Short mmCIF file of C-alpha atoms in Angstrom, two decimals:
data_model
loop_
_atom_site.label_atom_id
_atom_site.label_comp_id
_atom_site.label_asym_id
_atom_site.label_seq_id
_atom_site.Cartn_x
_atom_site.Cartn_y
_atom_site.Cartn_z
CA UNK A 248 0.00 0.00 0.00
CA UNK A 249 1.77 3.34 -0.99
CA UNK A 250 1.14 6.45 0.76
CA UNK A 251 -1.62 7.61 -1.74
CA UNK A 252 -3.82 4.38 -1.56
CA UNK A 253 -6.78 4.35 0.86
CA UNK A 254 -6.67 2.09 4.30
CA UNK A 255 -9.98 0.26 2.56
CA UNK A 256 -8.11 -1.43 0.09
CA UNK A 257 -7.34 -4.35 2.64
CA UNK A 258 -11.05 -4.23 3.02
CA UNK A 259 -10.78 -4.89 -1.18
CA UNK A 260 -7.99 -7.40 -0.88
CA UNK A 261 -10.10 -9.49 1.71
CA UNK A 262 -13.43 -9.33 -0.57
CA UNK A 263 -11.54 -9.93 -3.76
CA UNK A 264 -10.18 -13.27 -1.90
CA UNK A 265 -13.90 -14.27 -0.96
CA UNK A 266 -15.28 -13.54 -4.17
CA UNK A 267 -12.63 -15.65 -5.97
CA UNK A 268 -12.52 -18.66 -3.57
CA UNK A 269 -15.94 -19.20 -4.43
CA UNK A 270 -15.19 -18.47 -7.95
CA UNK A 271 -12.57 -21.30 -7.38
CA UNK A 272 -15.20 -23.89 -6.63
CA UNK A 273 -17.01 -23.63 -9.62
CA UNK A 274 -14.01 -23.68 -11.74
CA UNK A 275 -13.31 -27.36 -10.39
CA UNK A 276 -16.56 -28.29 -10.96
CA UNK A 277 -16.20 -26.76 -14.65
CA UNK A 278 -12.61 -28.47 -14.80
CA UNK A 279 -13.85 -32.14 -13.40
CA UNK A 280 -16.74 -31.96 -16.60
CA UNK A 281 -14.25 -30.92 -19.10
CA UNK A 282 -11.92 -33.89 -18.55
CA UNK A 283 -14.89 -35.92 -18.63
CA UNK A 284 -15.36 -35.01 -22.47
CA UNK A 285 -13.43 -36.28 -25.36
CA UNK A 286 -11.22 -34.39 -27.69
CA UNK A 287 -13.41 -31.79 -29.24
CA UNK A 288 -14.08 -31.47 -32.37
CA UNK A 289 -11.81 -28.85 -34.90
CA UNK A 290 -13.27 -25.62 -34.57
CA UNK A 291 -10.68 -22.96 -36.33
CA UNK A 292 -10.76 -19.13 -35.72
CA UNK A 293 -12.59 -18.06 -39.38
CA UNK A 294 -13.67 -14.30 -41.19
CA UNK A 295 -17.28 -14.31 -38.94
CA UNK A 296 -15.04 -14.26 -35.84
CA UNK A 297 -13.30 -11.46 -36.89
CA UNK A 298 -16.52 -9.66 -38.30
CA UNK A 299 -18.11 -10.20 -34.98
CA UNK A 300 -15.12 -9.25 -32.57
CA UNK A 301 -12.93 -6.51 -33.98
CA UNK A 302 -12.83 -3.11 -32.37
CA UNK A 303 -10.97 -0.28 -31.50
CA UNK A 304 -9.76 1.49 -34.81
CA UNK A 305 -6.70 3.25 -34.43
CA UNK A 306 -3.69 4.45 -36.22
CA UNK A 307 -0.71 2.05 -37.41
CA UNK A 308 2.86 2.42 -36.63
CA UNK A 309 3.82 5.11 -39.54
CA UNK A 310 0.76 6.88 -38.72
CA UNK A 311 -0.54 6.73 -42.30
CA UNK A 312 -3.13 4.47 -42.14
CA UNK A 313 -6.03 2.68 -39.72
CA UNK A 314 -6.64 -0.89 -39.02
CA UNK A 315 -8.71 -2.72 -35.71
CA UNK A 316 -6.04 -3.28 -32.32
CA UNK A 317 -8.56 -4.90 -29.92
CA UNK A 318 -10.18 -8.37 -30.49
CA UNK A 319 -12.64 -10.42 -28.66
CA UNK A 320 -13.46 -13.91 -29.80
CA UNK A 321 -14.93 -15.71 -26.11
CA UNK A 322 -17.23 -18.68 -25.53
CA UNK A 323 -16.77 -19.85 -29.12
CA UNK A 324 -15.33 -23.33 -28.51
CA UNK A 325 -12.71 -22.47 -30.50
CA UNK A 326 -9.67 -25.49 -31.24
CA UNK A 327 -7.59 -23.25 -33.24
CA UNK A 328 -6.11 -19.53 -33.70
CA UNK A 329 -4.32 -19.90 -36.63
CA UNK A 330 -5.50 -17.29 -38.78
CA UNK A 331 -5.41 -14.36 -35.98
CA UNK A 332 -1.17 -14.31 -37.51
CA UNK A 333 -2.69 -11.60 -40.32
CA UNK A 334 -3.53 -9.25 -38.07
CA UNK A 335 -0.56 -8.12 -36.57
CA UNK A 336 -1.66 -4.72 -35.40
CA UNK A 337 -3.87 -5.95 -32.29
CA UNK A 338 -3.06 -4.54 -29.51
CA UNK A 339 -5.54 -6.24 -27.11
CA UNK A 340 -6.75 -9.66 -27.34
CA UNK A 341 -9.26 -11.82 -25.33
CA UNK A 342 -9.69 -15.80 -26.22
CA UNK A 343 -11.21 -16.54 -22.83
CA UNK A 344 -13.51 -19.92 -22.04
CA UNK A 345 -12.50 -21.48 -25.79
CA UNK A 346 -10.65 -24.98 -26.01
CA UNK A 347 -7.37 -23.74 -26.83
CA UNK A 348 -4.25 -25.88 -26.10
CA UNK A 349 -1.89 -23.95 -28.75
CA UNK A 350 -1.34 -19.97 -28.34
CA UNK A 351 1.98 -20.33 -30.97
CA UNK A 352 -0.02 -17.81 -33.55
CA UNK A 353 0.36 -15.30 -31.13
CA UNK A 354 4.27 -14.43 -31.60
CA UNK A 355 3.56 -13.24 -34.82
CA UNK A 356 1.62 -10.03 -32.63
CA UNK A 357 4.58 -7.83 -31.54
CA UNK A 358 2.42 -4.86 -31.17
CA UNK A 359 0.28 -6.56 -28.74
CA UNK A 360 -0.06 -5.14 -25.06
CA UNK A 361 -2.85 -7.39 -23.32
CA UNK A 362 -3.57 -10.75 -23.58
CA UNK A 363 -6.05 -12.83 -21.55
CA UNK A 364 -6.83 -16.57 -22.44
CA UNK A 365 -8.55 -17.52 -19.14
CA UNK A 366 -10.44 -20.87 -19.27
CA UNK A 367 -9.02 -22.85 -22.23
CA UNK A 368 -7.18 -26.25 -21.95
CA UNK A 369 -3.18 -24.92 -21.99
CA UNK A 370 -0.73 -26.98 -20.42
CA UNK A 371 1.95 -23.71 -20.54
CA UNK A 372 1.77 -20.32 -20.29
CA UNK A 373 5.68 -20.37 -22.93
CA UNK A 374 5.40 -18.12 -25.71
CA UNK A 375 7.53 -16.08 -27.61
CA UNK A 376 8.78 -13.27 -26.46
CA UNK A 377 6.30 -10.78 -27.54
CA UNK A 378 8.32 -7.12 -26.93
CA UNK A 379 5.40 -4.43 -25.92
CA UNK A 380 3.00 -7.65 -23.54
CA UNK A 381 2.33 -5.60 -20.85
CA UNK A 382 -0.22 -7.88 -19.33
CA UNK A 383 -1.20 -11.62 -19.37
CA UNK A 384 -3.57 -14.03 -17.98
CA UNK A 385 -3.57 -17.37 -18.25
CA UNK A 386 -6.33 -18.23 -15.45
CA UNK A 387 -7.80 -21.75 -15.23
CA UNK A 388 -5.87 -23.45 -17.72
CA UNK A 389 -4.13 -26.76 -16.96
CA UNK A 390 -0.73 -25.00 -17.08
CA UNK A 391 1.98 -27.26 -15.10
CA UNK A 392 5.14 -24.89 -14.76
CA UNK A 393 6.47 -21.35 -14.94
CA UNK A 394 8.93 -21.69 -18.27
CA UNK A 395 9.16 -19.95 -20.91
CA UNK A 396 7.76 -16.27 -19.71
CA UNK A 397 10.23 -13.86 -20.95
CA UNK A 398 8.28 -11.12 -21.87
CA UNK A 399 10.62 -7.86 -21.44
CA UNK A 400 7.67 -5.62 -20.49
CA UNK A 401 4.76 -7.78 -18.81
CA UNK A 402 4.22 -5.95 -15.44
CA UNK A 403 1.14 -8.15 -14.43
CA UNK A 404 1.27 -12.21 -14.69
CA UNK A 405 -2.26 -13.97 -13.74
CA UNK A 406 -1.60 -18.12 -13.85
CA UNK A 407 -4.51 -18.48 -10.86
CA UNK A 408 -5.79 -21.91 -11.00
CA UNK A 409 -3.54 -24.04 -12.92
CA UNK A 410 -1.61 -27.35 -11.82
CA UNK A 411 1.57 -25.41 -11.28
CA UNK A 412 3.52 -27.29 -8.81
CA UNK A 413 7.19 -25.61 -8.45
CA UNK A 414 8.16 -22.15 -9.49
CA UNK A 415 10.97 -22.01 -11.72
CA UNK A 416 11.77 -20.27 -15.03
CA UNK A 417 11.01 -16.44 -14.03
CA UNK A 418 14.31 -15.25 -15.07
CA UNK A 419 14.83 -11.47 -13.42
CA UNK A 420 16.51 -10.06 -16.15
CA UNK A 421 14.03 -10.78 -18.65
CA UNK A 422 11.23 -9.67 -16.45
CA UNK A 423 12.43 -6.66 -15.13
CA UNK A 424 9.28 -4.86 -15.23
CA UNK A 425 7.09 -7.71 -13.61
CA UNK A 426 5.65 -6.11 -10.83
CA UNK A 427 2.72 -8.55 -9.97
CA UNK A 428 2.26 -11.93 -9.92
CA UNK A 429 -0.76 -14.23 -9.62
CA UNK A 430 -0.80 -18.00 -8.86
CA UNK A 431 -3.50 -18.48 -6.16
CA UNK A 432 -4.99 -21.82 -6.38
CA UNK A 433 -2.01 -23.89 -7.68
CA UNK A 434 -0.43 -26.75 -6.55
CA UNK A 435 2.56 -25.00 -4.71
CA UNK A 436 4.38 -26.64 -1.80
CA UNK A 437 6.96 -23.68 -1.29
CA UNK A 438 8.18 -20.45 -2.61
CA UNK A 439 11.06 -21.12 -3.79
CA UNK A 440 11.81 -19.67 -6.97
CA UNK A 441 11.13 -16.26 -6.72
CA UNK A 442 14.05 -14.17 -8.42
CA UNK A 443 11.78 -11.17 -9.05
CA UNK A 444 13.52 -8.10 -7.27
CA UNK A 445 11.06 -5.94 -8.93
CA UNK A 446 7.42 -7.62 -7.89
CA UNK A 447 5.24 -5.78 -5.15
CA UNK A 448 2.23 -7.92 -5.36
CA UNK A 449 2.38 -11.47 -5.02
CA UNK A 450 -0.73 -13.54 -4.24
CA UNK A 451 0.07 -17.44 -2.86
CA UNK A 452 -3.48 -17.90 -1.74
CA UNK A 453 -4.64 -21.54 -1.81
CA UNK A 454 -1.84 -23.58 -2.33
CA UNK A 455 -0.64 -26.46 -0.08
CA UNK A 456 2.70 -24.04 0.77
CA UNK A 457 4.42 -25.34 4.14
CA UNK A 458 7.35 -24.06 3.70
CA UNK A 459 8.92 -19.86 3.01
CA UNK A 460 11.82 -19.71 1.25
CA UNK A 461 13.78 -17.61 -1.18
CA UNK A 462 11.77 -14.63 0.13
CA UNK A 463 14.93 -12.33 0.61
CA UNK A 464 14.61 -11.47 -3.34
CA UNK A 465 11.59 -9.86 -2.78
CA UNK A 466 12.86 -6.10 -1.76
CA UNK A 467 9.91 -4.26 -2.91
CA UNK A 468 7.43 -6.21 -2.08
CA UNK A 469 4.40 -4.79 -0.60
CA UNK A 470 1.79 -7.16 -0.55
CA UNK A 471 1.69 -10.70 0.09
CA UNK A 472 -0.78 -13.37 0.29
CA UNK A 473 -0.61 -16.68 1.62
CA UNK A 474 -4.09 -17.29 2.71
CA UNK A 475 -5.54 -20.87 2.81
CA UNK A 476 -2.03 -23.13 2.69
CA UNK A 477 0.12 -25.12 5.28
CA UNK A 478 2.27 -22.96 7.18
CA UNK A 479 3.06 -23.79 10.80
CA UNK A 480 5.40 -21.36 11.34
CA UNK A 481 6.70 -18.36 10.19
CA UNK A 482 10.61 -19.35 9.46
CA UNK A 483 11.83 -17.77 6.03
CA UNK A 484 11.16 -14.26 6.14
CA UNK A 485 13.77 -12.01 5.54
CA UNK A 486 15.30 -8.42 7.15
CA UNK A 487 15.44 -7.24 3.21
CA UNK A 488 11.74 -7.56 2.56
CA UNK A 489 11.13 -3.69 3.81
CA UNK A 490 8.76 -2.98 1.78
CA UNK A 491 6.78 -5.64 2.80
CA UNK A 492 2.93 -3.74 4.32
CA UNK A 493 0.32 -6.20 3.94
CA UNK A 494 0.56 -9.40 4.74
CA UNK A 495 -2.12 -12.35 4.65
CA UNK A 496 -1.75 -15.44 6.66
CA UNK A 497 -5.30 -16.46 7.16
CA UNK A 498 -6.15 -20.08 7.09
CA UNK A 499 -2.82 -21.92 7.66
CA UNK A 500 -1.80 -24.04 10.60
CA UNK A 501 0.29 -21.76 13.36
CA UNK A 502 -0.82 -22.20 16.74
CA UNK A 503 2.17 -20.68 18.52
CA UNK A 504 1.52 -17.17 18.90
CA UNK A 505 5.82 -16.15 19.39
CA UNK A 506 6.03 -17.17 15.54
CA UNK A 507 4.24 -13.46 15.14
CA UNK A 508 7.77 -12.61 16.79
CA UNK A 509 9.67 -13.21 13.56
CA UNK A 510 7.98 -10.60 11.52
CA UNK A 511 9.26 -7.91 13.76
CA UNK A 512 12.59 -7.77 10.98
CA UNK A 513 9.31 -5.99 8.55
CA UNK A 514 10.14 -2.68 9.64
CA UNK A 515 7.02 -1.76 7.36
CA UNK A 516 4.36 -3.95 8.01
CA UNK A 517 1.18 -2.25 8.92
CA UNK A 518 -1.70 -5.07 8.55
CA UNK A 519 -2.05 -8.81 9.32
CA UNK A 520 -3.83 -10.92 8.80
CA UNK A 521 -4.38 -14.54 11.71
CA UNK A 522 -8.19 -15.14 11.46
CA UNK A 523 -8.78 -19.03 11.15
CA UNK A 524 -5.51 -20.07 12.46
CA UNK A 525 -4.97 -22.07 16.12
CA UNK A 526 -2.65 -19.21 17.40
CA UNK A 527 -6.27 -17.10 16.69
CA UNK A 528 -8.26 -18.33 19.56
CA UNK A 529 -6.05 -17.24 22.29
CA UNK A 530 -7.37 -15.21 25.08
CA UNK A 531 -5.52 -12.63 24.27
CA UNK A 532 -4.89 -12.36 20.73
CA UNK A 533 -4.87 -8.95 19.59
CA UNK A 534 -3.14 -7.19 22.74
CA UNK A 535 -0.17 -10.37 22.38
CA UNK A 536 0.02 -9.16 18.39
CA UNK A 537 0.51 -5.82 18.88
CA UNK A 538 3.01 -6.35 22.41
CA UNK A 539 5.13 -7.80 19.56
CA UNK A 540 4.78 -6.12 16.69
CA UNK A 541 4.18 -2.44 17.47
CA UNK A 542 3.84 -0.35 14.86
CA UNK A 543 1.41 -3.29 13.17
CA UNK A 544 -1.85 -1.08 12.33
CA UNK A 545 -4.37 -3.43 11.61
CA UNK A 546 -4.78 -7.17 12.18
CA UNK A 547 -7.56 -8.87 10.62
CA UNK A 548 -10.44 -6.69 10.12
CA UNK A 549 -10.13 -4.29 12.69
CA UNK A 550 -7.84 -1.68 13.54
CA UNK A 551 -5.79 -0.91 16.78
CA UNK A 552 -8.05 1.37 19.32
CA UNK A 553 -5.97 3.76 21.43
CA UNK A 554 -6.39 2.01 24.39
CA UNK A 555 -5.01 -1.22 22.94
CA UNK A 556 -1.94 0.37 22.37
CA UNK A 557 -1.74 1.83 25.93
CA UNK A 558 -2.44 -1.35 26.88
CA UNK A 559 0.12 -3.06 24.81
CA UNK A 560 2.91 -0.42 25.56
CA UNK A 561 2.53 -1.43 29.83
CA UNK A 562 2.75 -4.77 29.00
CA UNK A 563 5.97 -3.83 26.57
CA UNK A 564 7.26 -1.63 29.51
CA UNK A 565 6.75 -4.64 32.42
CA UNK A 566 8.41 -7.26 30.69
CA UNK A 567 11.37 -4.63 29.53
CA UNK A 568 11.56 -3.89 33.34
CA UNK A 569 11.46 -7.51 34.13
CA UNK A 570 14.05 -8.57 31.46
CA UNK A 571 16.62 -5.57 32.72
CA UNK A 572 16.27 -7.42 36.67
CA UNK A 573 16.97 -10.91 35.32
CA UNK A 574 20.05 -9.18 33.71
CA UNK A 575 21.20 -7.80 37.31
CA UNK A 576 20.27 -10.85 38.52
CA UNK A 577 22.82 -13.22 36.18
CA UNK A 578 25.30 -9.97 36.79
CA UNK A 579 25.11 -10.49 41.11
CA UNK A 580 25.72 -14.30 40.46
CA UNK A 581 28.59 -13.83 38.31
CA UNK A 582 30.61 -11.34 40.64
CA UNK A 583 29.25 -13.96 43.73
CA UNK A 584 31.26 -16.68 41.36
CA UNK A 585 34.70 -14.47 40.89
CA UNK A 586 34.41 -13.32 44.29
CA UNK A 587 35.11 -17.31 45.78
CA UNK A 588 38.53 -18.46 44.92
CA UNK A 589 38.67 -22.24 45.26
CA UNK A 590 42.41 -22.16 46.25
CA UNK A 591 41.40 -20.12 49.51
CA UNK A 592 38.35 -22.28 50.24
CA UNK A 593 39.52 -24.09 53.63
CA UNK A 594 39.61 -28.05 53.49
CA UNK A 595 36.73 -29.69 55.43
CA UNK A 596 38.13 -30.72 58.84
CA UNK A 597 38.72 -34.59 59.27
#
């Protein structure tokens, strides 16, 4: 969350997670019929297509002359996209909920700056590298792996719902400009993988992720969500994430509240969220949260009341005070210890 962004967009992240996990159901409904069917039958991109979803006229490249940059061919059960290589001006491009399983035609595109192919049957999201692909989604596909993105300009990747089980592939130098990065409902068991110094959004949500790693990559990070996965503890963050401000955990597995204690190297992070963990239903949940991490703002839902913080600072201020006379307590036993030389000690009598 920059400075300029409103405090209700966690409100937005939180809804947006709702609204999609029970999008997410119906999608593996959708999924578990398709495999059901048999190969369908050819159905090529042809001229009524084109007649029917061409828009957006706008000047060519010299500036001399006109042609159509946006087109929209969806719920057409189509097999094949072969002809779309003659139009090489588009610009914007939407194949969603077809049968697809071959996007090659694309590369010929190297004007084109959106792409979205949601709901087709693709088993990868590789492509050639298409120059000015600013964003891409390949949601609900049957897309296994990360390979072959290499788009130089793609700021915004979308592979939600796919059967991606590793990340590997994203090479940092080709995508310099990626700044966020979708793969909720995968099959991910860790991040590892993540060589993307540039991203600030990165949504993990509904994975089977138990374990953090290669996080220390992520230096501009801001938000990060990890809702509805496997974690039991909170090992794997690291001191150069400081950009890091919103953070979901909702839905894993940590029950010890102290793993809060190892976000306290986010020097940034201003919301949390716990609900639906063990660690959760605690007596006192909120005021242990915030006794650790101080400058946290929100955690769940609700932000910190005044009184809370009050609260939170005594307790801070008690166990400082109680830590500082455990110290003078170790220091009085140590000069007790030098103060007893053993050769002076008398021998017992006999």
């Amino acid at each position: 969350m920059s400075d300029e962004e409103p405090e209700d967009d966690y409100d937005d992240e939180e809804q947006k997670e709702e609204v999609e996990e029970k999008g997410g159901e119906e999608e593996e409904e959708k999924e578990g019929a398709e495999e059901e069917e048999e190969r369908p039958v050819s159905n090529p991109l042809n001229e009524e297509h084109f007649k029917e979803g061409l828009s957006l006229l706008s000047k060519t490249g010299n500036g001399l002359a006109h042609a159509f940059v946006k087109f929209e061919a969806k719920e057409k059960e189509l097999t094949d996209i072969a002809l779309i290589q003659g139009f090489i001006h588009l610009r914007y491009v939407d194949l969603s909920d077809n049968l697809l399983r071959d996007l090659s035609p694309l590369s010929c595109l190297t004007h084109l700056l959106w792409l979205k192919v949601d709901n087709n049957r693709l088993t990868s999201a590789a492509m050639d590298e298409l120059p000015y692909l600013q964003i891409a989604s390949f949601a609900n596909n049957r897309i296994k792996d990360t390979i072959g993105i290499s788009h130089p300009r793609l700021a915004s990747l979308n592979l939600k719902g796919n059967d991606i089980e590793e990340i590997s592939g994203l090479d940092p130098l080709k995508l310099s400009n990626l700044h966020t990065l979708e793969l909720r409902s995968n099959s991910l068991k860790t991040t590892a993988g993540l060589f993307l110094p540039k991203l600030k959004n990165l949504y993990l949500a509904q994975n089977s992720i138990s374990r953090l790693e290669g996080l220390e990559d992520l230096m501009q990070l801001t938000t990060l969500h990890l809702r509805d996965n496997l974690l039991e503890n909170l090992d794997g963050f690291s001191g150069s994430m400081k950009a890091l401000q919103y953070l979901n955990l909702r839905g894993n597995a940590i029950a010890n509240l102290q793993e809060v204690s190892k976000l306290q190297m986010l020097p940034m992070l201003r919301a949390l969220v716990l609900l639906d963990n063990p660690c959760a239903d605690e007596g006192e949940y909120r005021l242990d949260v915030l006794v650790l991490l101080p400058r946290l703002e929100r955690l769940d839902k609700d932000f910190f009341e005044e009184d809370e913080r009050l609260d939170a600072e005594d307790i801070r201020q008690r166990r400082r005070e109680e830590e500082l006379e455990l110290e003078r307590e170790r220091e009085r036993e140590k000069e007790l210890e030098l103060e007893v030389d053993p050769e002076e000690t008398p021998e017992p009598a006999e």
